[in-house]
Coordinates of N, CA and C in Angstrom, one line a residue:
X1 N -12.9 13.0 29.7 CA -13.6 11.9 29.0 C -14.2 12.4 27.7
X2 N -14.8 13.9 27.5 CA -15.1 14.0 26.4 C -14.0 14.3 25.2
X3 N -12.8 15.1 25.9 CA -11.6 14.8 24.9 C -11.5 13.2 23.8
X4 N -11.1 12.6 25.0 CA -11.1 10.5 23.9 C -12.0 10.3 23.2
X5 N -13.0 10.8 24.0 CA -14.4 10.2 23.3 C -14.6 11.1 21.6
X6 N -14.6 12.2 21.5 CA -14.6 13.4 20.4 C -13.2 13.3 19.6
X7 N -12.4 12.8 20.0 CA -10.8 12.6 19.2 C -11.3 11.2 18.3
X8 N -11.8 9.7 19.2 CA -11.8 8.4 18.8 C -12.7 8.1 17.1
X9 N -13.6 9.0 17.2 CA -14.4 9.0 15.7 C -14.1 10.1 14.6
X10 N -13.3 10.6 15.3 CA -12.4 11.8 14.1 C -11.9 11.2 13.5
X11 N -10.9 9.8 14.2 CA -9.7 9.8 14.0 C -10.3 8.6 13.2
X12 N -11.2 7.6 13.7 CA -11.9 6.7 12.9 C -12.6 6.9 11.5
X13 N -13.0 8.2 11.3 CA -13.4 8.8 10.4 C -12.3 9.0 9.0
X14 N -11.4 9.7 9.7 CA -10.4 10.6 8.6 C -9.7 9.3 7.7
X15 N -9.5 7.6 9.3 CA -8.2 6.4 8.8 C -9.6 6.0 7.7
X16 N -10.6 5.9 7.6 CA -11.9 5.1 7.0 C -11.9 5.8 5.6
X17 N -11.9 7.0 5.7 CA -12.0 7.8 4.2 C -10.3 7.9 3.4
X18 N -9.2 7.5 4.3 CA -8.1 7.2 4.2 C -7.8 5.8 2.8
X19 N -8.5 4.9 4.2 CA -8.5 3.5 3.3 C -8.8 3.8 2.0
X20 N -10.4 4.1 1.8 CA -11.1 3.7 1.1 C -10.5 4.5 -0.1
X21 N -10.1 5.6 0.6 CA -9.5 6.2 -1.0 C -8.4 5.6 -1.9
X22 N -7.2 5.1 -0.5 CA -6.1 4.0 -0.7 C -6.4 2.6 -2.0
X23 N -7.6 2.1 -1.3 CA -8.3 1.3 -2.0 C -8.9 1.4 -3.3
X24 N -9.5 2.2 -3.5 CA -10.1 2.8 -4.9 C -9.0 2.8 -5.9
X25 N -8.0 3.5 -4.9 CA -6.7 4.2 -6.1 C -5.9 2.3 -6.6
X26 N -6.3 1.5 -5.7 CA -5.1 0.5 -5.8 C -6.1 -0.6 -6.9
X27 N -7.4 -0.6 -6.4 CA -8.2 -1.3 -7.3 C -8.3 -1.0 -8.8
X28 N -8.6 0.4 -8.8 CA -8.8 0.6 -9.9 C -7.5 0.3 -11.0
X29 N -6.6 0.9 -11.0 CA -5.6 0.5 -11.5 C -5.0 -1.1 -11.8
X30 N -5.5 -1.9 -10.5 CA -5.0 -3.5 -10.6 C -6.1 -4.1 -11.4
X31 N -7.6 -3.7 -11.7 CA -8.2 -4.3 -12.3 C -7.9 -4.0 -13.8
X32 N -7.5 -3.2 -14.4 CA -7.2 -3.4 -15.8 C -6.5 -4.6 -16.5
X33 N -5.2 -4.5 -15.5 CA -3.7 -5.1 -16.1 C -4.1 -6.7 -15.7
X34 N -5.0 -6.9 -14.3 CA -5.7 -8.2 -13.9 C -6.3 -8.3 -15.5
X35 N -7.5 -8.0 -16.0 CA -7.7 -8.4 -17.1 C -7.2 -8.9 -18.0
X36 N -5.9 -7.9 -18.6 CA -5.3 -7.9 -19.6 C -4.1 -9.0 -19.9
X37 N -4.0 -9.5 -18.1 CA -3.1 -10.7 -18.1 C -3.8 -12.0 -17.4
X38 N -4.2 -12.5 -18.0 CA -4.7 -13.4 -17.9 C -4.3 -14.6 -17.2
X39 N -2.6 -14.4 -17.5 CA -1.6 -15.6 -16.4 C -1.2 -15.1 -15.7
X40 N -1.6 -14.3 -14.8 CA -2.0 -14.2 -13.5 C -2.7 -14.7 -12.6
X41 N -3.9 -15.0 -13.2 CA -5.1 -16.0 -12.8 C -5.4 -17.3 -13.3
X42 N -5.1 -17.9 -12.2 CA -4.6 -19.6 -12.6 C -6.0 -19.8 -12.7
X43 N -7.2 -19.7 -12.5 CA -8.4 -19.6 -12.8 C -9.0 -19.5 -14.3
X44 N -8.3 -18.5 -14.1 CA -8.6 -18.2 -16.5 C -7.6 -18.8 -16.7
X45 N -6.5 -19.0 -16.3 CA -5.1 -20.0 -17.1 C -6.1 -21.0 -18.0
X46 N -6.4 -22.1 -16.9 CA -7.1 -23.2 -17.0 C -8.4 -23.3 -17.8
X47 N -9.2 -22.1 -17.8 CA -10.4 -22.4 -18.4 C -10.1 -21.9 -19.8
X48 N -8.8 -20.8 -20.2 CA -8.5 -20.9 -21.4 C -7.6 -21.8 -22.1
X49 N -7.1 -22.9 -21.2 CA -6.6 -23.6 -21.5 C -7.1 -25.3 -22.4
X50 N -8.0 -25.4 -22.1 CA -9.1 -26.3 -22.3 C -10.3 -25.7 -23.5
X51 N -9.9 -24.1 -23.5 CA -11.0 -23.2 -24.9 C -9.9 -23.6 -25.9

């Protein structure tokens, strides 16, 4: 029982700093080119559309 139990937050631990790095790496990068294109976001399409 203490094997599962000492494996389950390792393992939770390592996939968590996993993500987050996955994440960072994917954000960071997509928020630039997000900016820089604007017709992408039908959101700013439209509000530059009407500027």
């Amino acid at each position: 029982m203490e094997s599962p139990q000492g494996r389950k937050p390792l393992g939770t631990l390592r996939q968590k700093s996993e993500l987050v790095s996955s994440f960072c790496r994917f954000a960071t990068p997509r928020l630039p080119p997000a900016d820089l294109e604007p017709k992408t976001d039908p959101e700013r399409s439209e509000g530059a559309r009407p500027d």
